Coordinates of C-alpha atoms in Angstrom, one line a residue:
Chain A
M192 CA 16.6 17.6 45.1
C193 CA 17.2 14.0 46.3
T194 CA 15.6 11.9 43.4
T195 CA 15.0 8.9 45.9
C196 CA 13.2 10.6 48.6
G197 CA 12.3 13.9 47.0
C198 CA 13.9 16.1 49.8
N199 CA 16.4 18.9 49.0
G200 CA 19.2 16.9 49.8
A201 CA 20.6 18.5 53.2
V202 CA 22.2 15.8 55.0
S203 CA 21.4 17.4 58.3
H204 CA 17.7 17.6 57.9
Q205 CA 15.2 15.0 59.5
H206 CA 12.1 13.5 58.6
G207 CA 10.2 10.9 60.5
H208 CA 8.3 9.3 57.6
H209 CA 11.3 8.4 55.7
P210 CA 14.5 7.2 56.9
H211 CA 17.5 8.2 54.9
A212 CA 19.7 5.3 56.0
S213 CA 19.0 3.6 52.7
H214 CA 20.6 6.0 50.6
D215 CA 23.8 8.4 50.8
H216 CA 23.0 12.1 50.3
E217 CA 26.9 12.7 49.8
D218 CA 26.4 11.0 46.3
Q219 CA 22.8 12.1 45.3
A220 CA 21.6 13.6 42.4
R221 CA 21.0 17.1 41.9
I222 CA 18.2 18.5 39.5
L223 CA 19.5 20.7 36.7
Q224 CA 16.9 22.7 35.0
V225 CA 17.4 22.7 31.3
E226 CA 14.2 23.8 29.4
Q227 CA 15.7 23.4 26.1
N228 CA 13.8 22.6 22.9
I229 CA 15.6 19.4 21.6
L230 CA 15.3 21.0 17.9
S231 CA 17.1 24.2 19.1
K232 CA 20.3 23.3 17.6
N233 CA 18.7 22.4 14.2
D234 CA 16.8 25.6 14.3
Q235 CA 19.9 27.4 15.0
Y236 CA 21.5 26.1 12.0
A237 CA 18.4 26.7 10.0
A238 CA 18.2 30.3 11.1
T239 CA 22.0 30.7 9.9
N240 CA 21.1 29.1 6.6
R241 CA 18.2 31.6 6.2
Q242 CA 20.2 34.5 7.1
M243 CA 22.9 33.5 4.6
L244 CA 20.5 32.7 1.7
S245 CA 18.6 36.0 2.4
D246 CA 21.8 38.0 2.4
H247 CA 22.6 36.6 -1.1
K248 CA 19.0 36.9 -2.3
V249 CA 18.7 33.3 -2.8
A250 CA 15.3 31.6 -2.7
A251 CA 15.6 28.1 -1.3
F252 CA 12.6 25.7 -1.7
N253 CA 12.2 22.5 0.5
L254 CA 10.5 19.8 -1.5
V255 CA 8.9 17.3 0.3
S256 CA 6.8 14.1 -0.4
S257 CA 6.4 10.6 -0.2
P258 CA 8.7 8.5 -2.4
G259 CA 7.8 8.3 -5.9
S260 CA 5.6 11.3 -6.2
G261 CA 7.7 12.5 -9.0
K262 CA 9.9 15.3 -7.3
T263 CA 13.0 14.7 -9.4
T264 CA 11.2 14.6 -12.7
L265 CA 9.5 17.7 -11.5
L266 CA 12.8 19.3 -10.8
V267 CA 14.3 18.4 -14.2
K268 CA 11.4 19.9 -16.0
T269 CA 11.4 23.1 -13.8
I270 CA 15.1 23.5 -14.5
Q271 CA 14.8 23.1 -18.3
R272 CA 12.1 25.7 -18.3
L273 CA 13.7 28.1 -15.9
K274 CA 17.6 27.9 -16.4
D275 CA 17.9 30.7 -19.0
A276 CA 15.8 33.1 -16.6
A277 CA 17.3 31.9 -13.2
R278 CA 20.7 30.6 -11.9
I279 CA 19.6 27.3 -10.2
A280 CA 21.3 24.7 -8.1
V281 CA 20.0 21.6 -6.4
I282 CA 20.6 19.9 -3.1
E283 CA 19.4 16.2 -3.4
G284 CA 18.7 14.3 -0.3
D285 CA 18.5 10.3 -0.5
Q286 CA 19.4 7.6 1.9
Q287 CA 21.6 6.2 -0.7
T288 CA 23.0 6.7 -4.3
E289 CA 23.8 9.6 -6.6
L290 CA 21.3 8.7 -9.1
D291 CA 19.0 12.0 -8.5
A292 CA 21.9 14.2 -8.6
Q293 CA 23.2 12.7 -11.6
R294 CA 19.7 13.3 -13.3
I295 CA 19.9 17.0 -12.1
R296 CA 23.4 17.3 -13.4
E297 CA 22.4 16.3 -17.0
T298 CA 20.3 19.4 -17.1
G299 CA 23.6 21.5 -16.7
V300 CA 23.0 22.8 -13.2
S301 CA 25.2 21.9 -10.2
A302 CA 23.9 19.5 -7.7
Q303 CA 25.0 18.3 -4.3
Q304 CA 24.0 14.8 -3.0
I305 CA 23.5 14.3 0.6
N306 CA 23.2 10.7 1.5
T307 CA 21.6 10.3 4.9
G308 CA 22.4 6.8 5.4
K309 CA 20.1 5.5 8.0
G310 CA 18.6 9.0 8.3
C311 CA 15.2 9.4 7.2
H312 CA 15.3 13.4 6.7
L313 CA 17.5 16.2 5.8
D314 CA 18.6 18.4 8.8
A315 CA 19.8 22.1 8.6
H316 CA 23.4 21.1 9.5
Q317 CA 23.7 18.9 6.3
V318 CA 22.2 21.7 4.2
G319 CA 24.5 24.2 5.8
H320 CA 27.5 22.1 4.5
A321 CA 25.8 21.5 1.2
L322 CA 25.6 25.2 0.8
E323 CA 29.4 25.7 1.2
H324 CA 30.0 24.2 -2.3
W325 CA 28.5 27.3 -3.9
S326 CA 29.2 30.9 -4.2
L327 CA 25.8 32.1 -3.3
D328 CA 26.2 35.4 -5.1
E329 CA 26.1 33.3 -8.3
L330 CA 22.7 31.7 -7.6
D331 CA 19.1 32.7 -7.6
I332 CA 17.1 29.5 -6.6
I333 CA 18.1 26.4 -4.6
Y334 CA 15.6 23.5 -4.8
I335 CA 16.2 21.0 -2.0
E336 CA 14.9 17.6 -2.6
N337 CA 14.1 16.1 0.7
V338 CA 14.2 12.3 1.4
G339 CA 10.9 10.8 0.1
N340 CA 9.0 10.6 3.3
L341 CA 5.7 12.3 4.4
V342 CA 6.7 12.0 8.3
C343 CA 10.1 12.8 9.5
P344 CA 11.2 15.9 7.3
A345 CA 8.2 17.9 8.8
A346 CA 10.0 18.4 12.0
F347 CA 13.2 19.9 10.4
D348 CA 13.5 23.4 9.4
L349 CA 16.2 23.8 6.8
G350 CA 16.3 27.4 6.4
E351 CA 14.2 27.4 3.2
A352 CA 12.0 30.3 2.1
A353 CA 9.1 28.1 1.4
R354 CA 8.3 24.4 1.9
V355 CA 6.5 22.6 -1.1
V356 CA 4.9 19.4 -0.5
V357 CA 4.4 17.5 -3.6
L358 CA 1.3 15.1 -3.7
S359 CA 0.7 12.9 -6.8
V360 CA -2.7 11.9 -7.8
T361 CA -1.9 8.3 -7.7
E362 CA -1.6 8.4 -3.8
G363 CA -5.0 9.3 -3.0
E364 CA -6.6 12.4 -1.7
D365 CA -6.7 11.6 1.9
K366 CA -3.0 12.0 2.2
P367 CA -3.1 15.4 4.0
L368 CA -5.2 13.7 6.7
K369 CA -3.0 10.8 7.0
Y370 CA 0.1 12.8 7.4
P371 CA -1.2 16.1 8.8
D372 CA 2.2 17.5 10.1
M373 CA 3.7 17.8 6.7
F374 CA 0.9 19.8 5.2
Y375 CA 0.5 21.9 8.5
A376 CA 4.2 22.9 7.8
S377 CA 4.0 23.7 3.9
D378 CA 3.5 26.8 2.2
L379 CA 2.3 25.2 -1.1
M380 CA 0.8 21.9 -2.1
L381 CA 1.8 20.9 -5.6
I382 CA -0.5 18.2 -6.9
N383 CA 1.5 16.4 -9.5
K384 CA 0.9 13.9 -12.4
I385 CA -2.6 15.5 -13.2
D386 CA -2.3 14.0 -16.7
L387 CA -3.4 10.6 -15.0
L388 CA -6.6 12.1 -13.6
P389 CA -8.9 10.7 -16.2
Y390 CA -7.7 7.3 -15.2
L391 CA -8.1 7.4 -11.5
D392 CA -10.7 8.2 -8.7
F393 CA -8.6 10.9 -7.1
D394 CA -10.6 13.7 -5.9
V395 CA -8.7 17.0 -6.4
E396 CA -11.3 19.1 -4.6
K397 CA -11.4 16.9 -1.7
S398 CA -7.5 16.8 -1.5
I399 CA -7.4 20.7 -1.3
E400 CA -10.2 20.7 1.3
Y401 CA -8.4 18.1 3.6
A402 CA -5.2 20.2 3.2
R403 CA -7.0 23.4 4.2
R404 CA -8.6 21.9 7.1
I405 CA -5.0 21.4 8.6
N406 CA -3.5 24.5 7.0
P407 CA -5.9 27.2 5.7
D408 CA -3.1 29.2 4.3
I409 CA -1.6 26.6 2.2
Q410 CA -1.5 27.5 -1.6
V411 CA -2.2 24.8 -4.1
L412 CA -1.0 24.3 -7.8
Q413 CA -1.8 21.6 -10.0
V414 CA 0.7 20.2 -12.5
S415 CA 1.8 17.5 -14.7
A416 CA 5.7 17.6 -14.9
K417 CA 5.5 15.2 -17.8
T418 CA 3.1 17.1 -20.0
G419 CA 3.9 20.4 -18.8
Q420 CA 0.2 21.3 -17.7
G421 CA 0.2 23.9 -15.0
M422 CA 4.0 24.3 -15.1
D423 CA 4.1 28.0 -16.1
A424 CA 2.0 28.9 -12.9
W425 CA 4.5 26.8 -10.9
I426 CA 7.4 28.6 -12.5
Q427 CA 5.9 31.9 -11.8
W428 CA 5.4 30.8 -8.1
C429 CA 9.1 30.2 -7.7
R430 CA 10.0 33.3 -9.4
Q431 CA 7.7 35.6 -7.2
T432 CA 8.7 34.2 -3.9
K433 CA 10.4 37.0 -1.8
V434 CA 13.5 35.9 0.2
S435 CA 13.7 37.1 3.9
P436 CA 15.4 36.2 7.1
A437 CA 12.1 35.3 8.5
R438 CA 10.4 32.2 7.4
A439 CA 7.9 31.9 4.6
T440 CA 7.0 35.0 2.9
V441 CA 5.6 33.7 -0.1
I442 CA 3.1 36.2 -1.4
P443 CA -0.3 34.7 -1.6
G444 CA -1.5 36.1 -4.9
E445 CA -3.6 35.0 -7.8
F446 CA -2.2 31.6 -7.7
V447 CA -4.0 30.5 -4.7
C448 CA -6.0 27.5 -5.3
N449 CA -5.2 27.5 -9.0
T450 CA -6.9 25.0 -10.9
A451 CA -4.8 24.5 -14.0
S452 CA -6.8 23.6 -17.1
Chain B
M557 CA 12.1 6.9 12.8
H558 CA 13.2 10.6 13.5
E559 CA 13.0 9.8 17.1
L560 CA 16.5 8.4 16.6
S561 CA 18.0 11.7 15.4
L562 CA 15.9 13.5 18.1
A563 CA 17.4 11.3 20.7
E564 CA 20.7 12.1 19.4
N565 CA 20.0 15.7 19.9
I566 CA 19.3 14.9 23.5
R567 CA 22.5 13.0 23.8
D568 CA 24.5 15.8 22.4
L569 CA 22.8 18.3 24.8
I570 CA 23.6 16.3 27.8
V571 CA 27.3 15.7 26.7
E572 CA 27.6 19.4 26.4
R573 CA 26.0 20.1 29.7
A574 CA 28.2 17.5 31.3
A575 CA 31.2 19.5 30.3
T576 CA 29.7 22.9 31.3
E577 CA 28.0 21.9 34.4
G578 CA 30.5 19.3 35.5
F579 CA 28.4 16.1 36.2
R580 CA 29.6 12.6 35.5
K581 CA 26.3 10.6 35.6
V582 CA 22.6 11.4 34.5
E583 CA 20.2 9.4 36.6
A584 CA 17.0 10.7 35.0
V585 CA 15.9 12.8 32.0
W586 CA 12.5 14.6 32.1
L587 CA 11.3 15.1 28.6
E588 CA 8.3 17.1 27.8
V589 CA 6.6 15.8 24.7
G590 CA 3.9 17.7 22.9
A591 CA 0.9 15.8 21.6
L592 CA 1.3 17.5 18.4
S593 CA 5.0 17.0 18.1
C594 CA 5.3 14.1 15.8
V595 CA 7.0 12.1 18.4
E596 CA 6.1 8.7 19.5
P597 CA 6.8 8.1 23.1
D598 CA 7.5 4.3 22.7
A599 CA 9.9 5.0 19.8
M600 CA 11.6 7.9 21.8
T601 CA 12.2 5.6 24.8
F602 CA 13.6 2.9 22.5
S603 CA 15.8 5.4 20.6
F604 CA 16.9 7.0 24.1
A605 CA 18.3 3.9 25.2
A606 CA 20.1 2.9 22.1
V607 CA 21.9 6.1 21.8
M608 CA 23.2 6.9 25.4
A609 CA 25.7 4.1 25.4
D610 CA 29.2 5.4 26.5
T611 CA 27.8 8.7 27.6
P612 CA 26.9 9.9 31.1
A613 CA 23.4 9.1 30.4
Q614 CA 24.1 5.5 29.9
D615 CA 21.4 3.6 31.9
A616 CA 19.5 6.9 32.8
R617 CA 15.8 6.7 33.3
L618 CA 13.7 8.5 30.7
E619 CA 10.5 10.1 32.1
I620 CA 8.2 11.4 29.4
I621 CA 6.0 14.3 30.5
S622 CA 3.0 14.7 28.0
V623 CA 1.9 18.2 27.1
P624 CA -1.5 18.4 25.8
G625 CA -2.0 20.0 22.5
E626 CA -3.7 23.4 22.5
G627 CA -5.2 25.4 19.6
Q628 CA -7.0 28.6 19.0
C629 CA -9.7 28.9 16.3
R630 CA -9.0 31.5 13.6
Q631 CA -12.5 32.4 13.2
C632 CA -13.9 32.5 16.9
R633 CA -10.6 32.7 18.7
H634 CA -11.8 29.9 21.1
R635 CA -9.1 27.9 22.6
W636 CA -9.4 24.2 23.2
Q637 CA -7.5 21.1 23.7
V638 CA -6.5 19.7 20.2
R639 CA -6.0 15.9 19.5
E640 CA -5.4 16.2 15.8
L641 CA -4.0 19.0 13.6
Y642 CA -7.3 18.6 11.6
D643 CA -9.7 18.9 14.5
C644 CA -12.4 21.4 13.8
C645 CA -13.3 24.2 16.6
P646 CA -15.8 22.7 19.1
E647 CA -17.4 26.2 19.3
C648 CA -18.2 27.3 15.8
G649 CA -17.4 24.1 13.7
N650 CA -14.8 25.9 11.6
F651 CA -11.5 24.2 10.5
G652 CA -8.4 26.1 10.8
M653 CA -6.6 26.9 14.1
D654 CA -3.3 27.9 15.2
V655 CA -1.2 25.6 17.5
V656 CA -0.5 27.3 20.9
Q657 CA 1.0 24.5 22.7
G658 CA 1.8 20.9 22.1
K659 CA 4.2 21.2 19.1
D660 CA 7.6 21.0 21.0
V661 CA 9.8 18.5 22.4
R662 CA 11.9 19.9 25.3
V663 CA 14.4 18.4 27.9
K664 CA 12.9 20.1 31.0
S665 CA 15.4 18.7 33.6
L666 CA 18.0 16.4 34.3
A667 CA 19.0 14.5 37.7
V668 CA 22.8 14.5 37.7
I669 CA 25.7 13.5 39.9

């Protein structure tokens, strides 16, 4: 098709309403139908990661949140509780520095740091390369700590078994409504820092209701990584997650809407 | 600003197609952007221009085609045009719907020489 006049580009054809003299059909554009999702490449990498993880029976969890929600502390405490029962590794995503990976390594487990530079999220290709550092047969669980950002990581499947959005009570209960894409794409909402609830106006029930407006299937656990409150349920959730080549086969069980007390 | 990496995906797609389809210049790119896709058209237009330098799509025109969001209520199965992921069903008033359309960003077609 000629993009100037919209005709099919045949030099010989005539139309009275529109002279072709002003442009040359010898050098005219043709229309190429593409019909391709621009995330299809990421999704292919994600499918490869998921298949590989599934083949080796490794459960990968993609932890997403805003900066400062306590993801790294949560991971450190999780590893301390779980490392005798499961073989764990961690992928850390940050724009800069090895600080988080160093904190993880101090617990004795292996951590790969991905610095995204100007990038605001991890993608499946980066995660695929990070996975090359391990022999997957020697692992049971990989935690992927995504870049602290409630917007961009929502669009990028990494090949994880389940996505966990961490919401700390210092952030306000309206976060699910403000950043709906992230809650739509997550399997579990982990409400963190609940030891601070007595000092804040955070409405736990409302935050759960908001999240379920967007994603009725989202599971909820309440924890304080600092005091250990609710951590047993979270650990059990990690251990009961089944790995499969299809996305998100977390078994919704008794931990749905667990109110840690 | 994930639009930048999405624009880089479009660039890679174009460079690949240039090799397989044998074109040297892209005049226009038609991009379908779903209303629920977390892509801001202005940010995409800005990023697109920034990443296409020294590719066949340098100076290409970006035409964004908006695709409305469509959801189906899990309770009553009513389908409607969804504006936000937390919209309730206009028929039965319940929350909780499955997105039927409007999450994707797709390169529909290219005008190439």
